[in-house]
Amino acid sequence: MKKKTTLSQSILANNIITILIPMILFLLFVTFIIIDRYEGATVEKNRMIAETISDQFEVILEEPVSLANYIERELLIRNQTIDKSFEDSLGSMVSEYDYVFQLEIVDEKGIVFSGSDKAQLDMNRSGETYYKTLQGSKDGNFWNTPYISTATRGLAYSFAHKSSEGFYVVVYVDISALSDTSTDFALQFGDQIEVAIVDEFGKYLSHSKKENVLYRQVDENIPVIKSIVKGETDYARVTHDGIEQLLTVADINLAEWYVLVYQPSDIVFNVLSQLVFLFAGVFIIALVISTVYAFAYTKRISAFINRMFEAIDGSRDSQYKIDLPDFHYKDLNGIGDRFTDLMNEVRNRDAMLYEMAYFDSLTGLGNRQWLIDRIDNRGQDSTGTSALAYVDIDNFKLVNDIYGHDVGDGLLSAVSELLNKTFKEEHVEICRLSSDVFGVLFCGNFLMPSFADRLNMLSEQLQQGTFVESNIVKVSISVGLAIADEDSNSHDKLIMNADFALYEAKRSDRTLLRIFDDRMHERLHKKINMSNFLKVALQKDLFELHFQPQIDIVTDRIYGFEALVRMRDLNGELVSPGEFIPVAEDSGMIIEIGEWVLREAVSFIWYLNQMNESEYKMSVNISTIQLNAPGFVDKAMEIIGIMGDRRDLIEFEVTESVFIQSEGEALEAVKALNKEGVKFSLDDFGTGYSSLSYLTRMPFDILKIDRSFIIDVDTNEAKKEMLESIIEMGHKLSYSIIAEGVETMEQLGVCKSYGCDIIQGYLYSRPLTRAEIEKYIMNYKKDN
Amino acid sequence: MIRRLGYYAICICFMIIMLLSGCKKEPVKIGLVGNLGDTGSDLSVNTMYGAMLAVEAVNDAGGIKGRQVQLVVKNDMNDPKRAVEVDNELIEEGALGIIGHSLSSMGVEAVPFINEKGIVMVSPTMSSDMYANKKDWLFVVTPSTVFQSIRISEALFEHGHDNIGILYQEENKAYSYQMVSDLKGVFEEVGNIVFEKAFESSKEGGYEEAVSNIENEKITALVIMGSNYDIASLAQVFDSKGMTMDVYMPTWGMGEVLLDNAGGKAEGYYAVGAFDHTSQVPSYLEFKERYRSKYGEEPTFSSLYGYEAAMLLLDSIIASDDFDRKKIKEVLDSTESYQGLQERIILNENGDSIRTMYLMQVSGDDFIRID
C-alpha cells in the first residue's frame, strides 16, 4: 500500500521539486549551450593550429623534394658525371638544410654511387622499399616509412626521387628535428593542447612526448583520425592517454601524414564548473527562501487542518469547539465556513439523536440507555449509585384495552409526575425503562424506611385512582428493589437484580415491594439450571404425556382427555410442572415443548378414535407464548392435519393471559385456528379477571371452571351460587362447561345439579399414561 | 518524505557525477619492456606491435571483468641497469605482469629482480639457455638457444659443412655467448669451428672491421649471431668484398629489415626459427592481416612472439580470476601448453616453450621454409 504523507509534507516536497527540477533543467540547458559554444570555439582554435602546423610541414617537406630536384638537375647538367666538387657540394647541402642528414645517389641497379656519407658508397639499396616501389616507373617520388637511423640514432625517414634517367636521389630527413620544430610551435598555444604528427598508420612522427616517436608508438585513434580527414566529422571526442579529449586533425598532403591536436574535454568543464557553481549558489539561496516561506505557509495550513481535526475529535465527545483561523484565501475560508456549518448541524443532530436515544418522548424521562450510562458514570458506591427500584404498573395492558391508548399514555405521564413528586430529591432520578416500568435510581445514602413509606404513599395514591382524560383510573404497582453491591463494577448486575426483584414481586400476588436478596439469586440460578435441563430433556426424551379423562355427565360417556405434560429428571423422578413450565415459558423453550406435546396428543387421539371408532376429544394446553410465536398457526395445522376433517376433536386450552399479555397476534392465531375447525376452551375461568368482554370477543366453545371453585362447592354456598351463575351464563352464551378438579360424589352432585356438561377430576381418574388410557376406555365401556 | 527527498538527492548527485566526472573502471595494467628507439629496436617495436594487437583483442572482447587492459611501454635502452629500473617502475605503477625483455642480455639483472619482487615476466624473445630449466618467475615464449643451436648444427651437417666460423654481436653477449657455447657444444661433435669472433654493431665501421678480420679464414659456412640489421649490413660488406659462403643465422637475425637493407645480398642465407612466415594456419593469417592493416608492415617473428607472450599473460590473468600476481604465476605454473598463432606450444614445468624449429632460407623478399 502506498505510504501516505501529510499535506504540509507534500507541499514542502513539491516546493522543493518545483525549484529543483527547473534548476536542474536550466543548469543542464546552460551546460549544454556552454559546452556546445565553448567546444565549438575550442575545436575551431585547434583546427587552426593543426592547419598551421600542417602548412608549416608542407613547406618543410618541400625541402627534400626541392633538394632532390635540384640534385637531379645538377646531375643531368653534368651528364651524371660525379666529381669531387659535386660530392663536396652534397656535403655542404646536408649541413645547409636543418632536417637533412644524408644524401645518396643510387644507380638504376640500386648501387650507391655518390653520397654525403662515403662509407655508404657501393652499398646495395635494391632491397629498399623505395627502390622496389619506383623500380618499374619512369620517374616519381616516394616517402619511406620512418625507421631508426644508424647515423642519427633517432627516427628518420627517407625521400626518394627517381629521375627519368633511371637514377635515384635519396634524401634522409631527421624526424627528431622535425618533431622538435612542431612541438616548439605547439608550445606557443599553451600547455593545454597536445600536438602530434602521425603517418597513415598512426605511428608518431612528432609528439610532445619524444619517446612516443622514438618507440614508434601508434596512436590508438587512427580510425577516427581517418574519418575526420575524410570529412565524415569535424572533430571527435576520444579517449587518449586515459582521458577524454577533443581531437582535431589536419592532413599533410605531401606525405599522407596527419597533424593531430588533442585537448582534454574537461578543460571545457573547468570553465563551466565556475558558472555552474554560481548558478547552483543562486538556486540554493532561492530554494532556501522558498522552503522557509513554504514552511511558514504549510504551518498555517497545518494549524487550520489541526483545528478541524480537534473539532472533529471534540465532536466525538460532544465538545463542539470550532475556532478556525481566518485566511486570506477564499477557498480555505470557504472550507472553514462550510465546516463550521456542518459541525453546527452535526451538533444539533447529535443533540436530537441523544434525546431520542436517551429519553422517552412521552414522559421526557431518561430511558434504559440513559440509566445504564448514569450508573456507569457514577459508579456504585456510597457516593455513587446506591439502589435501583423498578416500578411496574400492574396489568397496564388492561388500561389500554379498557380505556384506550390515550388514557394509557395519560396514565404513564401521570405516574411519571407522581414518581418525580414522590422522590423529589437531589439524589434520586427517575427514568422510564419500558412501556409500564419506571426506574428510580438512588445515589448516595439510601434509606430503606423512607423509601418504603414513600412507596406505600405512591401505591395508595394510585390505587385510589388517577384522573386521566375524564377517567379515574385505578392501578396497583409492583416494585423490585436492588441495593447496589460495591463488589459489582457494572450496571448489568444492578439492573438484573432490580429486574429479578420486580419479577418476584409480580409473581407473588398483591406484593408491593420485593427486595433482591441471595435467595432470589439462588432461584435465579435454579431457573437457569432448569432452563439448561429443559434442552437436555428434549434431547433425551425425558418428557412424557399423561392424559386425564373428561366425562360427559349427561350421557355418562367419555367426552375426551386433557393432555398433561410431565418431565422426569435424570434419576427418573417426575418433576413438578409448576417448576419447569414457568421456566420453559420464560426461556421460550415452551414453543418446542408445546409442539412436542401437540404432536403426541394429536397422534394419540387419532389412534384412540381409530381403535375405538369413537369421537373422543383431545384437549391441549397452549401458552400465550406459543400463540405469539411466528408460524404457530401453520405448524399447528400441519400437526393436526392427521385428523382430516375432524379437527373439531382437538381443543386448545388457553388462559386469560392471552388477552392480557399479548397484542393482536395471539388473538389472530386463535381466530385462524378456530376457522379451521379447532375448538378453543378458556382455562382456569374464574381465577383472574373473568372479564365477560373476552368471551364476547373470542370464539370460545368451552369454559373450564377452575378447580378452586369446585374444591368446597358442596359446602360453600357462595361458591355454589357463583358456579350456578357461571354455568348459566356459559350456557346462555352456548358454551359447554367443564368442571375441573371434581374429586367427590358431592362435588359431582352439585355440578350435575347446575347443569355442568363435562367433569374432569380424580373422581373419575387421575392423569393416565397411554397404556392406562387404553385400559381405562375398555373398562369404562365394560362398566357402562 | 525524507526517503523521497533522499531519492531525489541521489538522482541529482548521480546526474552531477555523470556530468562532471563520468564513470570509468581502473584499467588492468601490464607492462612491456624492450629496447626502443635505437638501432636494432625493430625487435622490440615488433614485439610491442604484436602485444598491442593481443591487448586490443582482449579489450574488444570486453576486457577482463569489465576492466580494459592498458599496455604500459618502457624502454630498457638495451642497458641491464635500466632494465631493472623500468621493471621496478612497472611494479610501482601496478602492472600485473611484464612482457619482455627482448634481448637476453637484459635478463642478467632483470630476472633475479622480478624473482625477488614476485612479478611474472613473459619474454617473447629472450632465448638464452642461461634462463632455461629454472623454476622462477620468468616464462619464455621463444625456444631457448640450445634448440636453435641444434637445428643450425643439423643444417650445417646436412649441407656438408665441416669447417665453419662464428660471428657474434658483442652488445648482446648474454645471448651471443650462450648461443656460441651451445653451438660449439653441439657442432664440434660433427665438425670444426675455425673461429668465433665478435663484432660491435654500434661502432662506426664495426661491420667492415669484422669482415676484415675473417676475410682470409678458410671456412665454407658462417654462422652470424646478430640482429637483422647486423646481418643486412654484413651481407652488403661480404658482397662488396666478393666473399661467398653459406650464412646461417638464429631466429634473432630474421626480419623485414634484413630483406629491405641487404639489397638482395642476403639471398640464400639460412635461418632457423619457430616462426613460419608462410604459414597458412587461419589464426596466423588473420593475425597477419590485422597486423598489416594496422601497422603497414609484415609481422616478424618478434611480432608473433609479442602477441603470444601477451596472450599467455592475459589468459593467465583471466584464468586466475583475480588481480593477484602470485595467483597469475600459479596459473602459468600449472599451464602445460598454450595455443600459439601457428601451433600449440608446450610449456614445460620451468616455463620454457618447446616449439617446432624450422629451417628457412632468404628467397627474394621472403623467408621460405625448406624443411
mmCIF file with all atom_site columns, C-alpha atoms in Angstrom, chain A residues 165 375 437 452 513 704:
data_model
loop_
_atom_site.group_PDB
_atom_site.id
_atom_site.type_symbol
_atom_site.label_atom_id
_atom_site.label_alt_id
_atom_site.label_comp_id
_atom_site.label_asym_id
_atom_site.label_entity_id
_atom_site.label_seq_id
_atom_site.pdbx_PDB_ins_code
_atom_site.Cartn_x
_atom_site.Cartn_y
_atom_site.Cartn_z
_atom_site.occupancy
_atom_site.B_iso_or_equiv
_atom_site.pdbx_formal_charge
_atom_site.auth_seq_id
_atom_site.auth_comp_id
_atom_site.auth_asym_id
_atom_site.auth_atom_id
_atom_site.pdbx_PDB_model_num
ATOM 1 C CA . GLU A 1 165 ? 67.288  8.922   -66.492 1.00 0.00 ? 165 GLU A CA 1
ATOM 2 C CA . ILE A 1 375 ? -24.910 4.016   36.602  1.00 0.00 ? 375 ILE A CA 1
ATOM 3 C CA . VAL A 1 437 ? -41.896 0.049   34.024  1.00 0.00 ? 437 VAL A CA 1
ATOM 4 C CA . ALA A 1 452 ? -40.870 2.182   51.845  1.00 0.00 ? 452 ALA A CA 1
ATOM 5 C CA . LEU A 1 513 ? -42.213 -4.478  47.057  1.00 0.00 ? 513 LEU A CA 1
ATOM 6 C CA . LYS A 1 704 ? -63.282 -24.689 32.038  1.00 0.00 ? 704 LYS A CA 1
#
